[in-house]
Coordinates of C-alpha atoms and ligand atoms in Angstrom, one line a residue:
X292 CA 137.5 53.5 160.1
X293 CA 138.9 50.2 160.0
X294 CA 142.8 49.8 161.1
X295 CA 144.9 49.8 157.7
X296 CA 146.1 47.6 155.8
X297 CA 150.0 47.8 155.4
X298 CA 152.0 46.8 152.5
X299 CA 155.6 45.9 151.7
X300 CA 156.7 47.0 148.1
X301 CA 159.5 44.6 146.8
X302 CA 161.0 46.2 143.5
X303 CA 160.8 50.3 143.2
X304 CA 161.4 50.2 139.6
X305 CA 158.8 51.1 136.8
X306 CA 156.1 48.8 137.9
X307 CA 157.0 49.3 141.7
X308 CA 157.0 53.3 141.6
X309 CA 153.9 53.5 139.7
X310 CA 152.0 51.0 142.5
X311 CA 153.5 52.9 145.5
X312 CA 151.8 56.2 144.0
X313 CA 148.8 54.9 142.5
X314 CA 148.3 53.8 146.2
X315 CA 149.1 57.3 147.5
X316 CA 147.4 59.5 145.0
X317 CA 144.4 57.2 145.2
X318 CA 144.4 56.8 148.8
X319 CA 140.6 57.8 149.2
X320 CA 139.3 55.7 145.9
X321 CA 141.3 52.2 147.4
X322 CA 140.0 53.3 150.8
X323 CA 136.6 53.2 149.4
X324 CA 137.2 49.7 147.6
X325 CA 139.3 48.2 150.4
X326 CA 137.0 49.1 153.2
X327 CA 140.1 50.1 154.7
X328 CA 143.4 52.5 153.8
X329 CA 146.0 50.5 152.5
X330 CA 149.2 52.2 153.6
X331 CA 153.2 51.8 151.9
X332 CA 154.8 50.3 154.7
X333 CA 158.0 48.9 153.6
X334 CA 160.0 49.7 149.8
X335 CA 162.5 47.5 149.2
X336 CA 165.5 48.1 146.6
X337 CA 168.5 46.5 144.8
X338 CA 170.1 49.5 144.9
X339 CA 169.5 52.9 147.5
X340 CA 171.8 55.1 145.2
X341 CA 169.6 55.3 142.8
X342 CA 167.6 58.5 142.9
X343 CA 163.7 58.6 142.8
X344 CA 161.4 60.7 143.0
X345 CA 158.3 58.8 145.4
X346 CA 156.1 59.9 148.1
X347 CA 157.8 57.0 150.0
X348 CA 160.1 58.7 152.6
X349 CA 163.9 57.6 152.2
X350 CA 163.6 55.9 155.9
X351 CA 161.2 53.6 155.0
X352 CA 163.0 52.1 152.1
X353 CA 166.0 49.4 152.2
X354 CA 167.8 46.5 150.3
X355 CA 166.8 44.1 152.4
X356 CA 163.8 41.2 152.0
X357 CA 163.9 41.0 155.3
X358 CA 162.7 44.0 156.4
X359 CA 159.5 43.3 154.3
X360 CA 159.5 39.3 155.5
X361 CA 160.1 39.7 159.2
X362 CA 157.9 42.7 159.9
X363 CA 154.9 41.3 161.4
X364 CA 152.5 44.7 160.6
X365 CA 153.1 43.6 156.8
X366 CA 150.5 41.4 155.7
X367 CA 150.7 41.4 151.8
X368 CA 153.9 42.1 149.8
X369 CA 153.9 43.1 146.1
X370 CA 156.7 41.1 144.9
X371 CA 157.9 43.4 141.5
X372 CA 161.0 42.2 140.8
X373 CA 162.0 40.9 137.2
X374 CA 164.0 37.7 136.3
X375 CA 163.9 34.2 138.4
X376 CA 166.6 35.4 141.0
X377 CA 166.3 36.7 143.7
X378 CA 162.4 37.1 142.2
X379 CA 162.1 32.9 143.5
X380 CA 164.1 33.2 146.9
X381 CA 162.6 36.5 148.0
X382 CA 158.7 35.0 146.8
X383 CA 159.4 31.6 149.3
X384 CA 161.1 33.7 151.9
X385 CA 157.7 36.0 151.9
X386 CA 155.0 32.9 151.6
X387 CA 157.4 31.3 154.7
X388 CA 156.9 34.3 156.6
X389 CA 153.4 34.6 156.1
X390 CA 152.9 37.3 153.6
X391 CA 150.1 37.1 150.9
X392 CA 152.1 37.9 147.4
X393 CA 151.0 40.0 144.2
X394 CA 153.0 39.9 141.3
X395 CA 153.9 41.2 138.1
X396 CA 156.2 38.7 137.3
X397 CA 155.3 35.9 134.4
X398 CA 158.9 34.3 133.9
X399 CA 158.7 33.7 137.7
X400 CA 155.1 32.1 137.5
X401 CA 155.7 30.3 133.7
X402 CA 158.8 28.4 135.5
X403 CA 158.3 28.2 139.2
X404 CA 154.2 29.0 139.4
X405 CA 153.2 25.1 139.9
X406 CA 155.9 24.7 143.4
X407 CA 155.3 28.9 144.8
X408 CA 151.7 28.3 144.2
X409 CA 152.0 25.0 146.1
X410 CA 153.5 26.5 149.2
X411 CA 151.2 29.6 149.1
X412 CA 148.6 26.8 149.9
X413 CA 150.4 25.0 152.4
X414 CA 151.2 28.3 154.0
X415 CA 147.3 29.2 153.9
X416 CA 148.5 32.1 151.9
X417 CA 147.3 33.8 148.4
X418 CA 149.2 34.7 145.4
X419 CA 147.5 37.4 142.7
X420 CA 149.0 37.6 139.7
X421 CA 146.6 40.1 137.6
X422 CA 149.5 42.4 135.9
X423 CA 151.7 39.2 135.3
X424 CA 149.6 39.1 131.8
X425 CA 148.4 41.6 129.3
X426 CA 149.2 44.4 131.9
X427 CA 146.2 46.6 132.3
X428 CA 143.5 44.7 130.8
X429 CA 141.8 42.0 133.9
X430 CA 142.2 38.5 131.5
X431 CA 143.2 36.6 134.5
X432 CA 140.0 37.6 136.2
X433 CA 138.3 37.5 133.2
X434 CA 139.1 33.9 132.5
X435 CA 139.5 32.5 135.7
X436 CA 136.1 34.2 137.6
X437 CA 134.2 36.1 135.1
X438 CA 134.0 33.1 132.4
X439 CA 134.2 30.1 134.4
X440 CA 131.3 28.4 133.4
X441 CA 132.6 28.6 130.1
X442 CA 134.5 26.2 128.0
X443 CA 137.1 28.1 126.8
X444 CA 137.5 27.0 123.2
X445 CA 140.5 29.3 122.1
X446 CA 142.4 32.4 122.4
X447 CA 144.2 34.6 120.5
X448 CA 146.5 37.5 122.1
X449 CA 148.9 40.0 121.4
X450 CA 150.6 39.6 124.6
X451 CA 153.6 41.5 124.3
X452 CA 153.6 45.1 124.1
X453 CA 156.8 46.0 123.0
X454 CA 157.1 44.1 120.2
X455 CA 153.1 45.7 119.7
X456 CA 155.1 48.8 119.7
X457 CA 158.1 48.0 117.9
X458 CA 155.7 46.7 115.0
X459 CA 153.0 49.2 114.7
X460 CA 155.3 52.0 114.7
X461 CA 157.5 50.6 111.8
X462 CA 154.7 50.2 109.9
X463 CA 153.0 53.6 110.6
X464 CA 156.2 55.7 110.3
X465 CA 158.4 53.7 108.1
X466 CA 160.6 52.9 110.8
X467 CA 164.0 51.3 111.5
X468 CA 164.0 48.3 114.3
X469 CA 166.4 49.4 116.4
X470 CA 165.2 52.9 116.8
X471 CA 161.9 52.2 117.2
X472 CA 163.4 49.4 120.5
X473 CA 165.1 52.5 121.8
X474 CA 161.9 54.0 121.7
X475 CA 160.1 51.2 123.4
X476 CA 163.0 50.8 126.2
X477 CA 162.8 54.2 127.1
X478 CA 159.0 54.2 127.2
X479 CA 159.6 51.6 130.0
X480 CA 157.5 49.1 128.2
X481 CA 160.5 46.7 127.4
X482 CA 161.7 43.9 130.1
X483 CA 164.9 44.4 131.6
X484 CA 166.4 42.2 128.6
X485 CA 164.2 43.4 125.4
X486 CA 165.7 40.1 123.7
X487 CA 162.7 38.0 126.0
X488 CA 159.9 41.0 124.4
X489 CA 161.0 40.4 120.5
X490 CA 161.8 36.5 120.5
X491 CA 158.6 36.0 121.4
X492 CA 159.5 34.5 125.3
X493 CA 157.8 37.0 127.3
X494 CA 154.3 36.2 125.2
X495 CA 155.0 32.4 125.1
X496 CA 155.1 32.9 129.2
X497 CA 151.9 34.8 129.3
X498 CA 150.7 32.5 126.9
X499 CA 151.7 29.5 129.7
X500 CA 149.8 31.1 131.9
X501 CA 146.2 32.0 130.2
X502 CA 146.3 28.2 128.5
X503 CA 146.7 26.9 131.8
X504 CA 143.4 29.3 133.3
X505 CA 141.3 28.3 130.2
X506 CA 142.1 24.8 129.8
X507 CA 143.2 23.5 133.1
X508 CA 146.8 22.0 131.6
X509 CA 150.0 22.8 132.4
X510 CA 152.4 23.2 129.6
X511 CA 156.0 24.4 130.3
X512 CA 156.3 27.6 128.6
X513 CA 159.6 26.6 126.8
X514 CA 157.4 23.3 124.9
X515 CA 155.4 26.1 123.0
X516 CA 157.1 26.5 119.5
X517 CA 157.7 30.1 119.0
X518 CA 159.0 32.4 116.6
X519 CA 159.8 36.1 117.4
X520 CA 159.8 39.5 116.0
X521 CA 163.5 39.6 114.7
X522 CA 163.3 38.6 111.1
X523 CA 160.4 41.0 110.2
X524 CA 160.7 44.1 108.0
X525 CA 159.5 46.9 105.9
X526 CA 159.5 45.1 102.8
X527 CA 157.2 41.7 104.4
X528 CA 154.8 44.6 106.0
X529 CA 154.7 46.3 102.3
X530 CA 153.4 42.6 100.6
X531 CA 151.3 42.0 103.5
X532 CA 149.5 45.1 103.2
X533 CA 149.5 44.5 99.4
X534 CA 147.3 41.5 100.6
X535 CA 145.4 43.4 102.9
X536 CA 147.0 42.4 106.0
X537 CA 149.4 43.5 108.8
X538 CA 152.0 42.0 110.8
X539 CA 150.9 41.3 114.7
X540 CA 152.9 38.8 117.2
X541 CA 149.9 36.9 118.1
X542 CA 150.3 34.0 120.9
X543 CA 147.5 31.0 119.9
X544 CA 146.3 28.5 121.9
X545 CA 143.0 26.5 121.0
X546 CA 141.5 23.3 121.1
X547 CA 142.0 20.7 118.2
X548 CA 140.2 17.5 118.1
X549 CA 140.5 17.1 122.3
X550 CA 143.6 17.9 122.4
X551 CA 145.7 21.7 122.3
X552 CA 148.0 23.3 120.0
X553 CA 149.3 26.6 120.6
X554 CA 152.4 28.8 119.4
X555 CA 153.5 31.9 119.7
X556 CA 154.8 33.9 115.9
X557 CA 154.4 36.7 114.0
X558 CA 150.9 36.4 112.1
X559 CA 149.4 37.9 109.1
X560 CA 146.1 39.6 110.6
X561 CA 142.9 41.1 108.1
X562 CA 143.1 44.6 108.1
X563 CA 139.8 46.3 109.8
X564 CA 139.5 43.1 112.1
X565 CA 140.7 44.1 116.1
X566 CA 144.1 42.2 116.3
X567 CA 145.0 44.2 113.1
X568 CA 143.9 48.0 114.6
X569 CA 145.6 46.9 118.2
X570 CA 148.7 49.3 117.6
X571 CA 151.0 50.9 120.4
X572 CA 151.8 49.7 123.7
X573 CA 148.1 48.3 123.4
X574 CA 147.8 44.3 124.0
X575 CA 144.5 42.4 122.5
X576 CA 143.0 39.5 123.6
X577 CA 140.1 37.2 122.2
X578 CA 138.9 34.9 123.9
X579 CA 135.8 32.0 122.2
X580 CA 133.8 30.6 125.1
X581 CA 131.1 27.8 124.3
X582 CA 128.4 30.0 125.8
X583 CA 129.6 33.8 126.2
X584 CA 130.7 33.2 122.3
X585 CA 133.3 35.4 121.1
X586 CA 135.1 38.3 123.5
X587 CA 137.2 40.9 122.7
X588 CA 139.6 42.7 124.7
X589 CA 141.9 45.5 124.5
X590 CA 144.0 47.7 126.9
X591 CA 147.9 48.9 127.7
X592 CA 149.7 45.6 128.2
X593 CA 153.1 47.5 129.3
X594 CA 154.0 50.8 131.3
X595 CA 154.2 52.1 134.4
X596 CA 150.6 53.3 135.5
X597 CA 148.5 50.2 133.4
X598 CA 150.5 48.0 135.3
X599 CA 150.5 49.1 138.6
X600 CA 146.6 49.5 138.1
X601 CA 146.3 45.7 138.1
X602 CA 148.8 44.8 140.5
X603 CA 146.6 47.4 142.9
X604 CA 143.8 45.9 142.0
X605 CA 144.7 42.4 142.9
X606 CA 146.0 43.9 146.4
X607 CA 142.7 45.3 146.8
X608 CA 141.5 41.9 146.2
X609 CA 143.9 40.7 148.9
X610 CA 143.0 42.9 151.7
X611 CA 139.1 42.5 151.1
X612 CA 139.6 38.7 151.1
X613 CA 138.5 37.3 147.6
X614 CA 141.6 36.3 146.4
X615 CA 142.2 34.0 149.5
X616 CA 138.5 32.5 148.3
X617 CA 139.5 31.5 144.6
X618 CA 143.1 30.5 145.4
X619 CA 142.2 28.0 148.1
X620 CA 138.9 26.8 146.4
X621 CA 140.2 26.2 142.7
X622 CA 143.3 24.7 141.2
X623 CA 145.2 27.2 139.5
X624 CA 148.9 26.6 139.1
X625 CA 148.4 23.5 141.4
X626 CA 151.1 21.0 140.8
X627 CA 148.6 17.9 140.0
X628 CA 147.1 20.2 137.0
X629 CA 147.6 17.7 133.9
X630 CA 150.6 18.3 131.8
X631 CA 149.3 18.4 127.8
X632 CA 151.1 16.9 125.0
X633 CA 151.0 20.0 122.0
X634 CA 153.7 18.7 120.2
X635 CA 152.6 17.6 116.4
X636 CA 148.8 18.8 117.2
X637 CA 148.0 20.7 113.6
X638 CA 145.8 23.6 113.1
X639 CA 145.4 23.9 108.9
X640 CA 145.6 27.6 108.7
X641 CA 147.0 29.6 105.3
X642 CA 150.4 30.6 105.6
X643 CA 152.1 34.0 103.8
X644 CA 155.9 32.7 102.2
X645 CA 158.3 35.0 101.2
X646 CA 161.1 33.1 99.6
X647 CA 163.9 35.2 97.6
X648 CA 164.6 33.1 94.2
X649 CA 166.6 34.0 91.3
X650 CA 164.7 35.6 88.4
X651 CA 165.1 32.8 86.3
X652 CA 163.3 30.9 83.6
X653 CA 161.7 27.6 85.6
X654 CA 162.1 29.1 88.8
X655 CA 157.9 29.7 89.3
X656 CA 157.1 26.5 88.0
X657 CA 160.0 24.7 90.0
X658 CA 158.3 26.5 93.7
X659 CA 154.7 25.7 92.4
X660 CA 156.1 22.1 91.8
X661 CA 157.0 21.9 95.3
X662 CA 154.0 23.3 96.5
X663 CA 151.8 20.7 94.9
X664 CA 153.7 17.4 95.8
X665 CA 153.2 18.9 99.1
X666 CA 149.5 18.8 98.7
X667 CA 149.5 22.5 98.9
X668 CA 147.7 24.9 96.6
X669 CA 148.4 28.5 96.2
X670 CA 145.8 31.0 96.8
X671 CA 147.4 34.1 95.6
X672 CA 150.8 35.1 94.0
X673 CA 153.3 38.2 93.8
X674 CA 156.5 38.7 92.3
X675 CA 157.6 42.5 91.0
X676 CA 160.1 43.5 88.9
X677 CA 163.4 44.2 90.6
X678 CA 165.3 45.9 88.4
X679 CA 168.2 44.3 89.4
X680 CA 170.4 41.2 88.8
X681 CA 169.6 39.8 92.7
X682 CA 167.1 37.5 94.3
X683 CA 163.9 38.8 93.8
X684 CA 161.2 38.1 96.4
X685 CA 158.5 35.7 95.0
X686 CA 155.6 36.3 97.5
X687 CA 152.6 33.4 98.0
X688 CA 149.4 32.8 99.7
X689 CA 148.2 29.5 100.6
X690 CA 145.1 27.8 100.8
X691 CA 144.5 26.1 104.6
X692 CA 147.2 23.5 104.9
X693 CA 148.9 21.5 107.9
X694 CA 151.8 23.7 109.3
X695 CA 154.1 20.6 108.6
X696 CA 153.2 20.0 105.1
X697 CA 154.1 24.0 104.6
X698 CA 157.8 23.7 107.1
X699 CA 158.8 20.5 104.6
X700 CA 157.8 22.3 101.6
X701 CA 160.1 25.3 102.7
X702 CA 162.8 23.2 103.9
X703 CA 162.3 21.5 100.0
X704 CA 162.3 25.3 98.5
X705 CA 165.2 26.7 100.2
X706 CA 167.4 23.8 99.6
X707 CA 166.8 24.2 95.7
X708 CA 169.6 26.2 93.5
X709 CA 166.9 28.7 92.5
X710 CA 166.5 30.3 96.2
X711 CA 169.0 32.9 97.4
X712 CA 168.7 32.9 101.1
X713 CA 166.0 32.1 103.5
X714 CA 162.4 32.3 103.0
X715 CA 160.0 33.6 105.5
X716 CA 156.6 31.5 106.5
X717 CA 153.7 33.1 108.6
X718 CA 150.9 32.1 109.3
X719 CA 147.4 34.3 108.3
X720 CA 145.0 34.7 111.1
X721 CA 141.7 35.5 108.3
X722 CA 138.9 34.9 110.8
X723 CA 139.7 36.8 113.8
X724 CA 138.4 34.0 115.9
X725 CA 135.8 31.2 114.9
X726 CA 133.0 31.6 116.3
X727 CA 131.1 29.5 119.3
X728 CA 128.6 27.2 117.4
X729 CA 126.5 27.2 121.4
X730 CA 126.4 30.9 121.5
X731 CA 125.3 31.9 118.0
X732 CA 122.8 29.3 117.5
Ligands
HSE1564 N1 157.8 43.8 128.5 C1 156.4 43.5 128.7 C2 155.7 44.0 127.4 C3 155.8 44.3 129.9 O1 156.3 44.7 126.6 O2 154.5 43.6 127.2 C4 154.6 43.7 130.4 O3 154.7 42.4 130.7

């Protein structure tokens, strides 16, 4: 038997306990995949107080970077630390020191990927970065190895599986928001700060990433417009499932005329159709590729075990030597990848508007005015009776129109006496993903 292999765990939280005993109570499956045992060396903590329970004994663990950094038997560190700091600083000091890197982290990669990838190289080491998106389900392989002699035409995800959580359970049980976050914190599923999982940041980032894989661009994460899970509700998920739809955060990115739009926002998707019946934890992704055609996948994107099964996976890949291969020989996260311009790109889609109005006569006629000088036509139109002297929600669906026509047409409606409030816009994800012309023909 080979000599092993011996790793430094940075981060002993969810992610981080769940890898150190995935690799101890799988010791003879990795052995088998590795061609050699993969041993916990090194656990390193923020804080030693804390009590866990890990078959990692208490010696071996430390608050120090160091001890993982300096110790020359270490040759790949798992870096699974949330947030930028220390995340950056302890990342360089581990590339400097010669340590290959697997991480969980996408804030770390969406902001600082292009420059830690950069010195990886110049260090001759690798960085892995599996679990960083969709957690359990192998999209970055998928789209960087498995499809590469595709041309990845879009993608459509449900990236984050909190908010995956927070809205599939609201709808199933009638739920309240807040309750079912609790739920969703406790589950371990939620990022340290469960305000990046429902405004949409955490699946803009993941977003960042799987754009850049498919398309080869770089776009800072924070350019991609994106609206997040806050403002939704019982009563939007009872009209869109009047409709026949439900309510998904869904991250888009596809090609438009040679150039990219993307966005990240809660989306009306067909019931029946996968995005729709991707409820839980569970994250979806679908992919269209000019020659594979259209892809579907679906897996836990959050928790302890799904997560730690990719971040093993990739250290697997470490030790037997194939991620050193497609780091050196392709350009991901390098810093010369082009940067793309998504701002004002359109996709016509339909759009689902809930705007609160006063139950007045005119009112309709007034919104359907608006509508029409905008060169949009409505598709399909509720309003019931309230029963009551307040705003009552006039619900419509559009025909395919340009995203701007609709957000000036709202800006129009809302600013008229007739509304009381706000209205809410989403876009309607019909087709669950066009199809490749290539592939079907
Ligand atoms: N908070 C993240 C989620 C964990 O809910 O998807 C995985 O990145």
């Amino acid at each position: 038997m080979s000599e092993p292999v011996r790793v430094g765990v940075v981060g002993l939280g969810t992610v981080g306990s769940g890898v150190v005993r995935l690799l101890v109570e799988s010791a003879d499956h990795i052995t088998r995949h590795a061609g050699r045992p993969i041993v916990v060396e090194r656990g390193v903590v923020r804080d030693l107080e804390k009590p866990r329970d890990l078959p990692l004994a208490a010696d071996r663990i430390s608050t120090d970077i160091h001890d993982v950094s300096r110790d020359e038997s270490i040759s790949v560190a798992a870096l699974l630390v949330g947030g930028l700091e220390p995340a950056r600083s302890m990342a360089i000091d581990l590339l400097e020191h010669g340590k290959d890197v697997v991480t969980a982290n996408k804030a770390l990669l969406a902001e600082h990927g292009p420059e830690l990838f950069d010195l990886a190289r110049r260090k001759g080491r690798s960085i892995a970065f599996e679990a960083a998106v969709a957690g359990g389900i192998p999209i970055v392989a998928a789209i960087g190895e498995c499809l590469a002699a595709n041309r990845i035409e879009s993608i459509r995800g449900i990236l984050n599986g909190t908010s995956n959580f927070i809205l599939s359970t609201m709808e199933e049980e009638g739920a309240d928001y807040a309750e079912v976050l609790a739920a969703a914190q406790a589950a371990g599923y939620a990022e340290a700060d469960p305000a990046m999982d429902v405004d949409g940041t955490d699946a803009t980032q993941k977003l960042a990433i799987l754009a850049h894989l498919a398309f080869g661009v770089w776009v800072p994460w924070a350019d991609i417009p994106r609206t997040g899970i806050e403002q939704i509700n019982q009563e939007l998920m009872t009209y869109a499932a009047e409709l026949g739809y439900r309510i998904r955060l869904v991250a888009v990115a596809a090609r438009v005329d040679g150039r990219f739009a993307m966005r990240v926002s809660p989306s009306l998707v067909k019931i029946g159709t996968p995005l729709a019946e991707t409820r839980g934890a569970y994250n979806a992704v679908s992919i269209v590729g000019d020659a594979v055609g259209r892809m579907f996948f679906h897996g836990l994107g959050a928790g302890q075990m799904p997560t730690a099964s990719a971040v093993v996976a990739d250290i697997i890949d470490t030790v037997v030597g194939r991620t050193a291969i497609t780091f050196r020989t392709t350009g991901v996260l390098d810093t010369d990848s082009p940067a793309a311009q998504i701002a004002g790109v359109e996709m016509p889609e339909r759009f689902f508007l809930r705007i609160p109005v006063r139950d007045q006569p005119g009112v309709l006629a007034g919104i359907s005015g608006v509508l029409g000088r905008h060169g949009i036509s409505i598709a399909s139109l509720i309003q019931h009776e309230s029963g009551t002297a307040g705003p009552v929600s006039l619900v419509i669906m559009t025909h395919a129109c340009p995203p701007s026509a609709v957000q000036q047409a709202l800006a129009d409606i809302d600013a008229s006496a007739a509304v009381e409030g706000r209205s809410v816009c989403l876009p309607v994800l019909d087709d669950w993903q066009p199809a490749s012309r290539k592939a079907e023909a």
